[in-house]
Each structure stands twice: as structure tokens, then as C-alpha cells.
Coordinates of C-alpha atoms and ligand atoms in Angstrom, one line a residue:
M1 CA 16.6 -18.1 -17.4
L2 CA 16.7 -15.9 -14.4
D3 CA 19.8 -14.3 -15.8
E4 CA 17.8 -13.5 -18.9
V5 CA 15.2 -11.9 -16.6
R6 CA 17.9 -10.0 -14.8
A7 CA 19.6 -8.8 -17.9
T8 CA 16.7 -7.0 -19.3
S9 CA 15.3 -3.8 -17.7
S10 CA 12.1 -4.0 -19.7
T11 CA 9.3 -5.3 -17.5
L12 CA 7.4 -6.7 -20.5
T13 CA 10.4 -8.7 -21.8
K14 CA 10.9 -10.1 -18.3
I15 CA 7.3 -11.1 -18.0
S16 CA 7.2 -12.8 -21.4
A17 CA 10.5 -14.6 -20.8
L18 CA 9.2 -15.9 -17.5
G19 CA 5.8 -16.7 -19.0
R20 CA 7.4 -18.9 -21.7
Y21 CA 9.5 -20.7 -19.1
L22 CA 6.6 -21.4 -16.8
A23 CA 4.5 -22.6 -19.8
S24 CA 7.1 -25.2 -20.6
L25 CA 6.9 -26.9 -17.2
A26 CA 4.7 -29.8 -16.1
D27 CA 2.4 -29.1 -13.1
D28 CA 4.8 -30.3 -10.4
D29 CA 7.7 -28.3 -11.7
L30 CA 5.4 -25.3 -12.2
R31 CA 4.6 -25.3 -8.5
R32 CA 8.3 -25.7 -7.6
A33 CA 9.4 -23.0 -10.0
C34 CA 6.9 -20.5 -8.6
T35 CA 8.0 -21.2 -5.1
F36 CA 11.7 -20.8 -5.9
L37 CA 11.0 -17.7 -8.0
R38 CA 9.5 -16.1 -4.9
G39 CA 12.9 -16.6 -3.4
A40 CA 11.9 -19.2 -0.8
P41 CA 12.5 -22.9 -0.5
F42 CA 8.9 -23.6 0.5
P43 CA 5.5 -22.1 -0.3
P44 CA 4.0 -19.4 2.0
G45 CA 2.7 -20.8 5.2
D46 CA 4.7 -24.0 5.0
P47 CA 6.1 -24.6 8.5
R48 CA 9.3 -26.3 7.3
R49 CA 12.6 -24.3 7.8
L50 CA 15.9 -25.1 6.2
G51 CA 17.8 -24.0 9.4
V52 CA 21.0 -23.2 7.5
G53 CA 22.7 -19.9 7.7
W54 CA 25.5 -18.1 6.0
V55 CA 28.1 -19.8 8.0
A56 CA 27.0 -23.3 6.9
I57 CA 26.8 -22.2 3.3
G58 CA 30.2 -20.6 3.5
E59 CA 31.7 -23.8 5.0
V60 CA 30.3 -26.0 2.3
L61 CA 31.4 -23.6 -0.5
R62 CA 35.0 -23.5 0.9
E63 CA 35.1 -27.2 1.2
L64 CA 33.8 -27.9 -2.3
T65 CA 35.8 -25.3 -4.1
R66 CA 38.9 -25.6 -1.9
A67 CA 39.2 -21.9 -2.4
P68 CA 41.9 -20.5 0.1
D69 CA 40.3 -18.6 3.0
D70 CA 41.7 -15.2 2.0
E71 CA 40.5 -15.7 -1.5
F72 CA 37.0 -16.6 -0.1
H73 CA 36.9 -13.4 2.0
A74 CA 38.3 -11.2 -0.8
T75 CA 35.7 -12.5 -3.2
Y76 CA 33.0 -11.9 -0.7
R77 CA 34.2 -8.3 -0.1
R78 CA 34.3 -7.7 -3.8
H79 CA 30.7 -8.8 -4.4
G80 CA 29.2 -8.0 -1.0
D81 CA 26.7 -10.8 -1.6
L82 CA 27.0 -14.4 -0.8
G83 CA 25.1 -15.6 -3.9
D84 CA 27.4 -13.8 -6.3
T85 CA 30.4 -14.9 -4.2
A86 CA 29.2 -18.5 -4.7
A87 CA 28.9 -18.0 -8.4
A88 CA 32.4 -16.5 -8.6
L89 CA 34.0 -19.3 -6.6
L90 CA 32.2 -22.1 -8.4
A91 CA 33.4 -20.6 -11.7
Q92 CA 37.0 -20.1 -10.6
Y93 CA 37.4 -23.3 -8.6
P94 CA 35.0 -25.9 -10.1
P95 CA 34.4 -28.8 -7.7
A96 CA 36.0 -32.1 -8.6
P97 CA 33.7 -34.3 -10.7
A98 CA 31.8 -36.9 -8.7
L99 CA 30.8 -40.4 -9.5
F100 CA 27.1 -39.5 -9.7
Q101 CA 27.0 -36.0 -11.2
A102 CA 23.7 -34.9 -12.8
P103 CA 22.5 -31.4 -13.8
L104 CA 20.3 -29.8 -11.2
T105 CA 16.6 -30.0 -11.8
L106 CA 13.7 -28.4 -10.0
E107 CA 12.9 -31.7 -8.6
T108 CA 16.4 -32.4 -7.2
V109 CA 16.5 -29.0 -5.7
A110 CA 13.1 -29.5 -4.0
R111 CA 14.3 -32.9 -2.7
G112 CA 17.5 -31.4 -1.4
F113 CA 15.5 -28.7 0.5
E114 CA 13.2 -31.4 1.9
A115 CA 16.2 -33.3 3.1
I116 CA 17.8 -30.2 4.7
A117 CA 14.6 -29.2 6.5
G118 CA 13.9 -32.8 7.6
A119 CA 17.3 -33.3 9.2
Q120 CA 16.9 -33.6 12.9
G121 CA 18.7 -34.7 16.0
A122 CA 22.4 -35.1 16.7
A123 CA 23.4 -35.8 13.1
S124 CA 21.4 -32.9 11.6
R125 CA 24.3 -30.7 10.9
R126 CA 26.1 -33.4 9.0
V127 CA 22.9 -34.3 7.0
K128 CA 22.2 -30.7 6.2
A129 CA 25.8 -30.1 5.1
A130 CA 25.8 -33.2 2.9
A131 CA 22.6 -32.2 1.2
L132 CA 23.9 -28.7 0.6
R133 CA 27.2 -30.0 -0.7
S134 CA 25.4 -32.2 -3.2
L135 CA 23.2 -29.3 -4.4
F136 CA 26.2 -26.9 -4.9
H137 CA 28.2 -29.7 -6.5
D138 CA 25.7 -30.2 -9.3
A139 CA 25.0 -26.5 -9.7
T140 CA 26.4 -24.3 -12.5
P141 CA 28.0 -21.1 -11.1
R142 CA 24.8 -19.0 -11.7
E143 CA 22.6 -21.8 -10.3
G144 CA 24.8 -21.7 -7.2
A145 CA 24.1 -18.0 -6.9
Y146 CA 20.3 -18.6 -7.1
L147 CA 20.5 -21.5 -4.7
V148 CA 22.1 -19.2 -2.1
K149 CA 19.5 -16.6 -2.7
I150 CA 16.7 -19.1 -2.2
I151 CA 18.3 -20.7 0.9
T152 CA 18.8 -17.3 2.5
S153 CA 15.4 -16.2 1.2
D154 CA 17.1 -13.3 -0.4
M155 CA 15.9 -13.1 -4.0
R156 CA 16.3 -9.7 -5.4
V157 CA 16.1 -10.0 -9.1
G158 CA 13.0 -8.0 -9.2
L159 CA 11.0 -11.1 -8.9
R160 CA 8.4 -10.1 -6.5
E161 CA 4.8 -10.8 -7.1
G162 CA 4.7 -7.8 -9.4
L163 CA 6.5 -9.9 -12.1
L164 CA 5.6 -13.4 -11.1
L165 CA 1.8 -13.0 -11.2
P166 CA 1.7 -11.4 -14.7
A167 CA 4.1 -14.1 -15.8
I168 CA 1.7 -16.7 -14.5
A169 CA -1.1 -14.9 -16.4
S170 CA 1.0 -14.9 -19.6
A171 CA 1.9 -18.6 -19.3
S172 CA -1.7 -19.6 -18.9
G173 CA -3.3 -17.0 -21.2
R174 CA -5.5 -15.7 -18.4
D175 CA -6.3 -12.1 -17.5
A176 CA -3.6 -10.6 -15.2
A177 CA -6.3 -9.0 -12.9
E178 CA -8.0 -12.4 -12.5
V179 CA -4.7 -14.0 -11.4
R180 CA -3.9 -11.1 -9.0
H181 CA -7.3 -11.4 -7.4
A182 CA -7.0 -15.1 -6.9
A183 CA -3.5 -14.6 -5.4
L184 CA -5.1 -12.5 -2.6
L185 CA -7.2 -15.5 -1.7
I186 CA -4.5 -18.1 -2.0
A187 CA -1.0 -16.7 -1.4
D188 CA 0.8 -19.7 -2.9
P189 CA 1.8 -18.7 -6.4
G190 CA 2.4 -22.3 -7.4
E191 CA -1.2 -23.2 -6.6
I192 CA -2.4 -20.2 -8.5
A193 CA -0.3 -21.1 -11.5
V194 CA -1.7 -24.6 -11.7
R195 CA -5.3 -23.3 -11.3
A196 CA -4.7 -20.7 -14.0
R197 CA -3.4 -23.4 -16.3
H198 CA -6.4 -25.6 -15.7
G199 CA -9.0 -22.8 -16.0
A200 CA -9.9 -23.1 -12.3
L201 CA -9.2 -19.6 -11.1
H202 CA -12.9 -18.7 -10.7
E203 CA -13.2 -21.4 -8.0
T204 CA -10.6 -19.8 -5.8
A205 CA -11.8 -19.1 -2.3
I206 CA -10.0 -18.9 1.0
E207 CA -9.6 -22.3 2.6
P208 CA -8.5 -23.4 6.1
G209 CA -4.9 -24.4 5.9
R210 CA -4.0 -22.1 2.9
P211 CA -2.6 -18.6 3.7
F212 CA -4.2 -15.6 2.1
R213 CA -3.5 -11.8 2.2
F214 CA -4.7 -9.8 5.2
M215 CA -7.2 -6.9 5.0
L216 CA -5.5 -3.7 6.1
A217 CA -6.6 -0.3 7.5
S218 CA -6.0 3.2 6.1
P219 CA -4.8 5.9 8.5
V220 CA -7.0 8.8 9.3
D221 CA -5.8 12.0 10.8
A222 CA -8.9 13.0 12.7
P223 CA -11.9 11.1 14.0
R224 CA -14.4 12.9 11.8
D225 CA -12.4 11.7 8.7
A226 CA -13.5 8.2 9.6
F227 CA -17.1 9.3 9.0
A228 CA -16.2 10.9 5.7
D229 CA -18.2 8.4 3.6
S230 CA -21.4 9.2 5.6
V231 CA -21.6 6.0 7.5
P232 CA -24.1 6.1 10.3
A233 CA -22.1 4.1 12.7
L234 CA -18.6 2.5 13.0
W235 CA -17.5 -0.6 14.8
V236 CA -14.6 0.5 16.9
E237 CA -11.9 -1.8 18.3
D238 CA -8.7 -1.2 20.3
K239 CA -5.7 -1.0 18.0
Y240 CA -3.5 -3.7 19.6
D241 CA 0.3 -3.4 19.5
G242 CA 1.3 -6.9 18.7
V243 CA 1.6 -9.2 15.7
R244 CA -1.2 -9.7 13.3
V245 CA -2.0 -13.3 12.6
Q246 CA -4.3 -15.5 10.7
V247 CA -5.3 -18.7 12.4
H248 CA -6.2 -21.8 10.4
R249 CA -7.8 -24.7 12.2
T250 CA -8.5 -27.9 10.2
A251 CA -9.1 -31.4 11.5
Q252 CA -5.4 -32.0 11.0
R253 CA -3.7 -29.0 12.7
V254 CA -3.8 -25.5 14.0
A255 CA -1.6 -23.0 12.1
I256 CA -0.8 -19.5 13.2
L257 CA 0.6 -17.3 10.4
S258 CA 2.2 -13.9 10.6
R259 CA 1.6 -11.0 8.3
T260 CA 4.5 -12.1 6.2
L261 CA 2.7 -15.5 6.0
D262 CA 5.4 -17.2 8.0
D263 CA 4.2 -20.1 10.2
V264 CA 4.7 -18.9 13.8
T265 CA 2.7 -21.7 15.5
A266 CA 5.7 -23.1 17.4
V267 CA 6.3 -19.7 19.0
F268 CA 3.0 -19.7 20.8
P269 CA 2.4 -23.2 22.2
E270 CA -0.1 -21.9 24.8
L271 CA -2.5 -20.8 22.1
V272 CA -2.6 -24.1 20.2
A273 CA -4.4 -26.2 22.8
P274 CA -7.4 -23.7 23.3
L275 CA -7.6 -23.3 19.5
E276 CA -7.7 -27.1 19.1
A277 CA -10.3 -27.4 21.8
A278 CA -12.5 -24.9 20.0
G279 CA -13.6 -27.6 17.5
H280 CA -14.8 -26.8 14.0
S281 CA -12.7 -25.9 11.0
F282 CA -12.2 -22.2 10.8
V283 CA -10.0 -19.2 9.8
F284 CA -9.7 -16.3 12.3
D285 CA -8.0 -13.0 11.9
G286 CA -6.6 -11.4 15.0
E287 CA -3.6 -10.0 16.9
I288 CA -1.3 -11.7 19.3
V289 CA -0.3 -9.3 22.2
A290 CA 2.0 -9.8 25.1
W291 CA -0.3 -9.5 28.1
K292 CA -0.2 -9.6 31.9
G293 CA -3.3 -9.5 34.1
T294 CA -5.7 -7.0 32.5
R295 CA -3.2 -5.0 30.5
P296 CA -1.0 -5.3 27.4
L297 CA 2.8 -5.5 27.7
P298 CA 5.1 -3.5 25.4
F299 CA 5.7 -4.8 21.9
F300 CA 9.4 -5.3 22.4
L301 CA 8.7 -8.1 24.9
L302 CA 6.6 -9.9 22.3
Q303 CA 9.5 -9.5 19.9
Q304 CA 11.8 -11.2 22.3
R305 CA 9.6 -14.3 22.1
L306 CA 9.6 -14.2 18.3
Q307 CA 13.4 -14.0 18.3
R308 CA 14.0 -16.9 20.6
R309 CA 15.1 -20.2 19.3
D310 CA 13.4 -22.3 22.0
P311 CA 9.9 -21.0 21.6
A312 CA 8.6 -22.2 24.9
G313 CA 11.5 -20.5 26.7
L314 CA 9.8 -17.2 27.6
M315 CA 6.3 -18.6 27.8
D316 CA 5.9 -17.9 31.6
E317 CA 7.8 -14.7 31.7
I318 CA 6.1 -13.1 28.7
P319 CA 2.5 -14.4 28.5
V320 CA 0.5 -13.7 25.4
V321 CA -3.2 -13.6 24.4
L322 CA -4.7 -13.9 20.9
L323 CA -7.4 -11.3 20.4
C324 CA -9.6 -12.5 17.6
F325 CA -11.5 -9.8 15.6
D326 CA -12.7 -11.7 12.5
V327 CA -13.8 -15.1 11.3
L328 CA -13.6 -15.7 7.5
H329 CA -14.5 -19.3 7.2
L330 CA -16.4 -21.7 9.3
D331 CA -17.0 -25.4 8.6
G332 CA -17.0 -25.1 4.8
R333 CA -18.9 -21.8 4.9
D334 CA -17.1 -18.9 3.2
L335 CA -17.8 -15.7 5.2
L336 CA -15.7 -13.2 3.2
G337 CA -18.8 -11.6 1.7
A338 CA -20.9 -11.5 4.8
P339 CA -21.1 -8.1 6.6
L340 CA -18.7 -7.5 9.5
S341 CA -21.7 -7.4 11.9
A342 CA -22.7 -10.9 10.9
R343 CA -19.1 -12.3 11.0
R344 CA -18.8 -10.8 14.5
A345 CA -21.9 -12.6 15.6
V346 CA -20.5 -15.9 14.4
L347 CA -17.2 -15.2 16.2
D348 CA -19.1 -14.3 19.4
A349 CA -20.9 -17.6 19.3
L350 CA -17.7 -19.6 19.0
L351 CA -16.8 -18.3 22.5
P352 CA -13.1 -18.5 22.5
R353 CA -11.4 -19.3 25.9
G354 CA -8.4 -18.8 28.0
P355 CA -5.7 -16.9 26.2
V356 CA -7.8 -16.9 23.0
R357 CA -10.2 -14.0 23.4
L358 CA -12.5 -11.7 21.5
S359 CA -11.3 -8.2 20.7
T360 CA -13.0 -5.4 22.6
G361 CA -15.4 -3.6 20.2
S362 CA -18.4 -1.3 20.3
L363 CA -20.4 0.9 17.9
A364 CA -19.7 4.7 17.7
R365 CA -22.1 7.2 16.0
T366 CA -20.3 10.5 16.3
P367 CA -16.7 11.8 16.2
E368 CA -17.1 12.6 19.9
E369 CA -17.9 9.0 20.7
L370 CA -14.8 8.0 18.7
D371 CA -12.8 10.5 20.7
A372 CA -14.0 8.9 23.9
R373 CA -13.3 5.4 22.6
F374 CA -9.8 6.5 21.6
H375 CA -9.0 7.8 25.1
A376 CA -10.4 4.6 26.6
A377 CA -8.2 2.6 24.4
R378 CA -5.1 4.7 25.3
D379 CA -5.9 4.4 29.0
A380 CA -6.2 0.6 28.7
G381 CA -2.6 0.6 27.2
H382 CA -3.4 0.3 23.5
E383 CA -1.9 2.1 20.5
G384 CA -5.1 3.7 19.2
I385 CA -8.3 2.5 17.6
V386 CA -9.3 0.7 14.4
M387 CA -12.7 1.7 12.9
K388 CA -14.5 -0.7 10.7
R389 CA -17.7 -0.3 8.7
P390 CA -20.3 -2.8 10.1
D391 CA -21.6 -3.5 6.6
S392 CA -18.1 -4.2 5.2
P393 CA -17.1 -7.5 3.6
Y394 CA -13.6 -8.8 4.3
Q395 CA -11.3 -7.9 1.4
P396 CA -8.1 -9.8 1.5
G397 CA -5.0 -7.8 0.6
R398 CA -6.8 -4.5 0.4
R399 CA -6.0 -1.3 2.3
G400 CA -9.2 0.7 1.8
R401 CA -11.5 2.9 3.7
L402 CA -13.7 0.1 5.0
W403 CA -11.2 -0.2 7.8
T404 CA -9.4 2.9 9.2
K405 CA -7.0 3.4 12.0
W406 CA -6.1 6.3 14.3
K407 CA -2.9 6.5 16.2
P408 CA -1.9 9.3 18.6
G409 CA 0.2 12.3 18.1
V410 CA 1.4 13.6 14.8
G411 CA 1.6 10.1 13.8
T412 CA 4.3 7.8 12.4
L413 CA 5.4 7.0 8.9
D414 CA 6.5 3.7 7.5
V415 CA 9.6 4.4 5.4
V416 CA 12.3 2.5 3.6
V417 CA 16.0 3.0 4.1
V418 CA 17.7 4.0 0.8
A419 CA 21.1 5.1 2.2
A420 CA 23.2 4.4 5.3
E421 CA 26.1 6.3 6.8
Y422 CA 28.8 5.5 9.3
G423 CA 28.2 6.9 12.8
H424 CA 30.6 8.6 15.1
G425 CA 32.0 7.9 18.6
K426 CA 31.0 4.5 19.8
R427 CA 29.2 4.0 16.5
A428 CA 32.3 4.7 14.3
G429 CA 32.6 1.9 11.7
I430 CA 28.9 1.0 12.0
L431 CA 26.3 2.0 9.5
S432 CA 24.0 3.7 11.9
D433 CA 22.6 6.8 10.2
Y434 CA 19.8 6.1 7.8
T435 CA 18.3 8.2 5.0
F436 CA 14.8 7.0 4.3
A437 CA 12.1 7.5 1.7
V438 CA 8.3 7.3 1.1
R439 CA 6.7 6.0 -2.0
D440 CA 5.7 8.2 -4.9
G441 CA 4.2 5.9 -7.5
A442 CA 7.1 3.8 -8.8
R443 CA 9.7 6.2 -7.4
L444 CA 11.0 6.5 -3.8
A445 CA 11.2 10.0 -2.5
T446 CA 13.6 10.8 0.4
I447 CA 12.1 12.6 3.4
G448 CA 14.5 12.4 6.3
K449 CA 17.4 11.0 8.1
A450 CA 17.4 9.4 11.6
Y451 CA 20.0 7.8 13.9
S452 CA 18.2 7.4 17.2
G453 CA 15.7 5.0 18.6
L454 CA 17.2 1.6 18.0
T455 CA 19.1 -0.6 20.4
D456 CA 22.8 -1.3 19.7
E457 CA 22.0 -4.8 18.8
E458 CA 19.4 -3.7 16.2
I459 CA 21.8 -1.2 14.7
A460 CA 24.5 -3.9 14.5
G461 CA 22.1 -6.2 12.7
L462 CA 21.0 -3.4 10.2
S463 CA 24.7 -2.4 9.7
A464 CA 25.7 -5.9 8.7
W465 CA 22.7 -6.2 6.4
F466 CA 23.4 -2.9 4.7
H467 CA 27.0 -3.9 4.2
A468 CA 25.8 -7.0 2.4
H469 CA 23.2 -5.2 0.4
T470 CA 25.1 -2.1 -0.8
R471 CA 24.2 -0.8 -4.3
R472 CA 26.9 1.8 -4.4
D473 CA 29.7 2.4 -1.9
L474 CA 30.4 6.1 -1.8
G475 CA 32.9 6.0 1.1
P476 CA 31.2 7.4 4.2
L477 CA 27.8 6.8 2.6
R478 CA 26.4 3.7 1.0
L479 CA 23.3 3.5 -1.2
V480 CA 21.5 0.4 -0.2
E481 CA 18.8 -1.9 -1.5
P482 CA 15.5 -0.3 -0.6
V483 CA 14.2 -3.3 1.4
R484 CA 14.4 -2.5 5.2
V485 CA 11.3 -0.7 6.4
L486 CA 11.4 1.5 9.5
E487 CA 8.5 3.1 11.4
V488 CA 9.6 6.7 12.3
A489 CA 8.0 9.2 14.6
F490 CA 8.5 13.0 14.3
D491 CA 7.4 16.3 15.7
A492 CA 6.3 18.0 12.5
I493 CA 6.5 17.9 8.7
T494 CA 7.9 20.9 7.0
K495 CA 8.3 21.8 3.3
S496 CA 12.0 21.5 2.4
Q497 CA 14.2 21.3 -0.6
R498 CA 16.7 19.2 1.3
H499 CA 15.0 15.9 0.3
D500 CA 13.6 15.0 -3.0
S501 CA 10.1 14.5 -1.7
G502 CA 9.9 18.3 -1.1
Y503 CA 9.2 17.7 2.6
A504 CA 11.3 17.0 5.7
L505 CA 10.4 15.4 9.1
R506 CA 11.4 17.4 12.2
F507 CA 13.2 15.4 14.9
P508 CA 12.6 12.1 13.3
R509 CA 13.3 9.0 15.5
I510 CA 13.0 5.4 14.7
V511 CA 10.2 3.7 16.6
R512 CA 11.0 0.2 15.4
I513 CA 12.2 -2.0 12.5
R514 CA 9.2 -3.2 10.5
D515 CA 10.4 -6.4 9.0
D516 CA 6.7 -7.4 8.8
K517 CA 6.3 -4.9 6.0
S518 CA 7.8 -4.8 2.5
A519 CA 8.9 -1.7 0.6
D520 CA 5.6 -2.0 -1.4
E521 CA 3.7 -1.2 1.8
I522 CA 5.4 1.9 3.0
D523 CA 3.6 5.3 3.3
T524 CA 3.1 7.4 0.2
L525 CA 4.0 11.0 -0.6
D526 CA 0.2 11.6 -0.8
R527 CA -0.1 10.7 2.8
V528 CA 2.8 13.0 3.7
R529 CA 1.0 15.8 1.8
A530 CA -2.3 15.1 3.7
L531 CA -0.5 15.0 7.1
H532 CA 1.3 18.3 6.3
A533 CA -2.0 19.9 5.3
A534 CA -3.6 18.6 8.6
L535 CA -0.8 20.0 10.6
V536 CA -1.1 23.4 8.9
R537 CA -4.9 23.3 9.8
R538 CA -4.0 22.4 13.3
A539 CA -1.5 25.3 13.6
A540 CA -4.3 27.6 12.4
G541 CA -6.5 26.3 15.1
T542 CA -9.1 24.8 12.7
A543 CA -8.6 21.2 13.4
D544 CA -11.2 20.5 16.0
G545 CA -8.8 19.8 18.8
W546 CA -6.7 17.3 16.9
P547 CA -4.4 15.6 17.8
P548 CA -5.4 14.5 21.2
P549 CA -3.1 15.7 24.1
Ligands
AMP1 P1 0.0 -0.3 11.3 O1 0.8 -1.3 12.1 O2 0.1 1.1 11.8 O3 0.1 -0.4 9.8 O4 -1.5 -0.7 11.6 C1 -2.2 -1.8 11.0 C2 -2.1 -2.9 12.0 O5 -2.9 -2.7 13.1 C3 -2.7 -4.2 11.4 O6 -1.8 -4.8 10.5 C4 -2.9 -5.0 12.6 O7 -1.8 -5.8 12.9 C5 -3.1 -4.0 13.7 N1 -4.3 -4.1 14.4 C6 -4.3 -3.9 15.8 N2 -5.6 -4.0 16.3 C7 -6.4 -4.3 15.2 C8 -7.8 -4.5 15.1 N3 -8.6 -4.5 16.2 N4 -8.3 -4.8 13.9 C9 -7.5 -4.8 12.8 N5 -6.1 -4.6 12.8 C10 -5.6 -4.4 14.0

């Protein structure tokens, strides 16, 4: 079925094929199919992890197919993708028939994943390998390819929510906009599909324990722009440089979910006890920041904690705090529609403690007050400020003007890498020079090339990824899947015919890899145009002293 989806380039044909397939499934299978179609073994927010990597998959495939080592490597090099490698090997060297062979079903795959995730202790490697072996053994070659993609969470058949949600609408005969709206409140597409089928979409609200989409802020280029909609006052908070999280507390457990809706609770054990002690059932929105004494620590330290396998390992060296800035649900009360000022009052009364704190905020009535707030935030070690309308509801998944953000300098852009080139000198043989693009509607428009700013380790990681996700190998240059998002800083934006956006960044440098963002969330050509216009105004001395020194 997925091959049918992959084979057609027509979005409508893809959606109707998927819709027919989803409509044919019973509820349990419908949930499973939606989860797997997202390219993940478990629904968003599920804390379970498979804990098997490419090495383990490769071992099982070699063992099952008995493909000679050099053949395995040659096949991998030919396809550049472990999923397609699996399909090719399973086709060429079918595993020996077993006593209990049965075609794969959604249920057996789900049970296999549960067994893999549940394997613990000394025997866990063996148990995981046995479960993997049994899945691949029963899989057809194409199923094998999709298994690999799901296990490595690497589904790129164009099956992002852009296809899945309309397919759910088509399967259930509901309005696509209604399905999309519900999916902002409950991020699990399986749950949405079942609700759509049973006519229960209108009852969808955020619930403690179920991940939803974050509300986001739009960038402004000058403080007065934040007042553009003639708001009398803005609620101003420090813009923290950490990881955005939603915190769900139910009677059963505390869950901390990242912006990509991964469960990161285990990384921050010191936050769990105070959240448990807070009582109530609630949903908070906030930011986790590395913190020592009265000041934030740089983001890369926090990143070290996220990358560690033993979460408690760096707890003392790199302490963190959770800065809560919103509450969206409290003891059965849905607060999404309440104005920010009222939600903040509720949050204040909950009196978080220890490393769980309230964000620092105050009202500002003029651009000058914003300017002062901005400098105070910078002096205190923060990135900038976030400005929120006191009367605003919380709109999951929206990036509108109810929240705006202001960062220093000319600013940064979030871009996606579309091509990678080999470097020189100590970076010879490593894909270390990246051409990147902004979004222009459905198209990606290149705007610059950068090769500085990342650590050797980060570059090695990106290089390996680009090798495995090359769309076209042009010798020194590889066109790569537009998936990896970078945040780039620059000194100026100029008009230029060198890139197909019509603009170029001067002295671009990579600030960081933004794996928390998808290519759908990168900056747009419209924003580049606006930044360029603002810079021209500034050069002409008409920009009211922007940007700050
Ligand atoms: P950016 O990373 O530039 O896209 O900025 C948006 C991010 O700012 C959000 O995703 C949050 O993680 C972060 N942020 C930091 N402080 C706040 C705050 N006080 N309110 C809302 N978002 C914040």
C-alpha cells in the first residue's frame, strides 16, 4: 500500500489510496496504522523506546539472509539507505522458511515493537535481536524496508501529517480542516482517526497525559512592530535559551515532552519530584534551562544532558530549572480559551517550588519600555524577549502575532540543508559545507552556504547522515533530503542572483543544529524580504536605533 502511495506523485491519489486503506481497518489496527504511517513505532509522547540502532538491524539482516559481508556493504553503498538495503537483501537472499511462518500483520508488528521496547537487563540484547529477527523473517522485502524506516524513525515517503490528516478525513468522511484542528489538540493521529470515525472530533480538547502542539511566536524586527496591532500593553518575558517543554501531571505520572513531542522525563529526574509534589492534575508550558545560581548556562551544556545515555549522570554538574510560563489545564478545567492574564494568575497561585519556577514577566506599554526590558533580559543572560498579548487565548500549533519574539543583532534564520559538499584540509572526505534554503510556499529557495560554527563531532554526525540521505550524488556535491534544519547567523542580507531566492546572506555561520524543528517550520522568503527591507531602513538611519548595540 505504501508503495502505491510512493509510486504516485499526485497528492490527491495518495490521499485517496491511504484513505481507502485506513477505512478498511478495525479501530485497533487503525490506531496502529496511523502510528506506523508517521514513521514511528509508538504514538507521540509514548515514553517507550526500541533502543535498537543500525548496527543491531544490520546484524539481524546479515544473519537472516546470510548475505556475504561484502555483498551487504555493496548493497548498502548502492542504495545509501538501510531500508532499501533490507528490501534488496530480503529479495535476493530470502530467509529459510521457519516452522511458524505467518504474514506480518499490524498487530504482530505492534507486539514485536512492544517486546523490543520491553526487553531489559542482561538478556535484553538477545531478546531484542530475537524479536527483530522474527519481524524481518515474516516480512516481504518491501515490508522489510518499511520496518527499518519505522524502527529508525526515518519515514520519508512524504507521509508527514500533510498527507496523513487528509487521509484520515477522507477515510471518515469528515472535513479536513476539522481533522487538522483536532490534531493540534491531540497530537496522536491514531486517536484522531478513531474519533473522526466515531463522529467525536468536536469533543476534542487537550487532556493531561496527551501531547498537543505548542503555541509559537513570530519574530519581530523592531520593538514598535510588537505594538503594530494597537495593543495597549504587552506581557513581556525573558526569551530563555533552553528546550521548550510541555509538562503533564496526572494522578498516575509526570511527563515532560519536548517540542518534537518526545518524552524527555527521564533526562530531568530533579524536576519530577517537585512537579509530583505540586498536587493537582495540570498541563504546563515552559522552558527547561541549564542554570547555576542566579544565571542561565549556555545551551550547549543542556544539550550535553540531552545526549547522555545515563540521564542522571550530569545532574550535579549541569543543573537545570523549569521556567513555567503557561498553564493550559487544571483539574478538569480547560484553560485554552481563558486570556493569558487569567492563566498567569492561575499559574502564580500554584506556586511552583525548587527548580520548578515561574518565568519572569512584566507589562510594557511603550516601545521604550520594551527596549529596557530587552536590555535587562540580555544583561541577565537571556536570548531576548517574548511579547504576549495579555488578552490572548492559547492557540496550539499556531505561530501568529499573539506572541512575538525579539532576538538581538541582525537576527538568525532557520534554514534547511539542501546540498552538502566535501571540505578541504582536515575536513577532506567529510561533507562539511552546506548549502541551505528558506521556504517559499511549496518550494525551497537557496539563500546561502556555510561551513563554520559546528564542532567536529557535529559535522561528522551530519556528514554521515547526508551520506545516507543523498538524493543525487554529483561527485564533490551531494543533493540531500531537505530534512536537517540549521539556525544560521549573518552580518547582512543582500540581493543576489547567486541563489535562487534572489538574496544572499553575508558571512553566514551556523549557530546550531535545530533537530527540534522540521523543514515545515523553517523561515520563509517573506521573512527574508522583510529583514532585508528593515536592514535597508536601518542603513538609511530611519529605523529608530534598531538593532540594539
Ligand atoms: P526560536 O527558537 O527562535 O524559534 O524561538 C521560539 C522559542 O522560544 C520557543 O519555541 C520557546 O522554546 C522559546 N521561548 C523561550 N522563552 C519563552 C517564553 N518566555 N515564552 C514562550 N516561548 C519561549
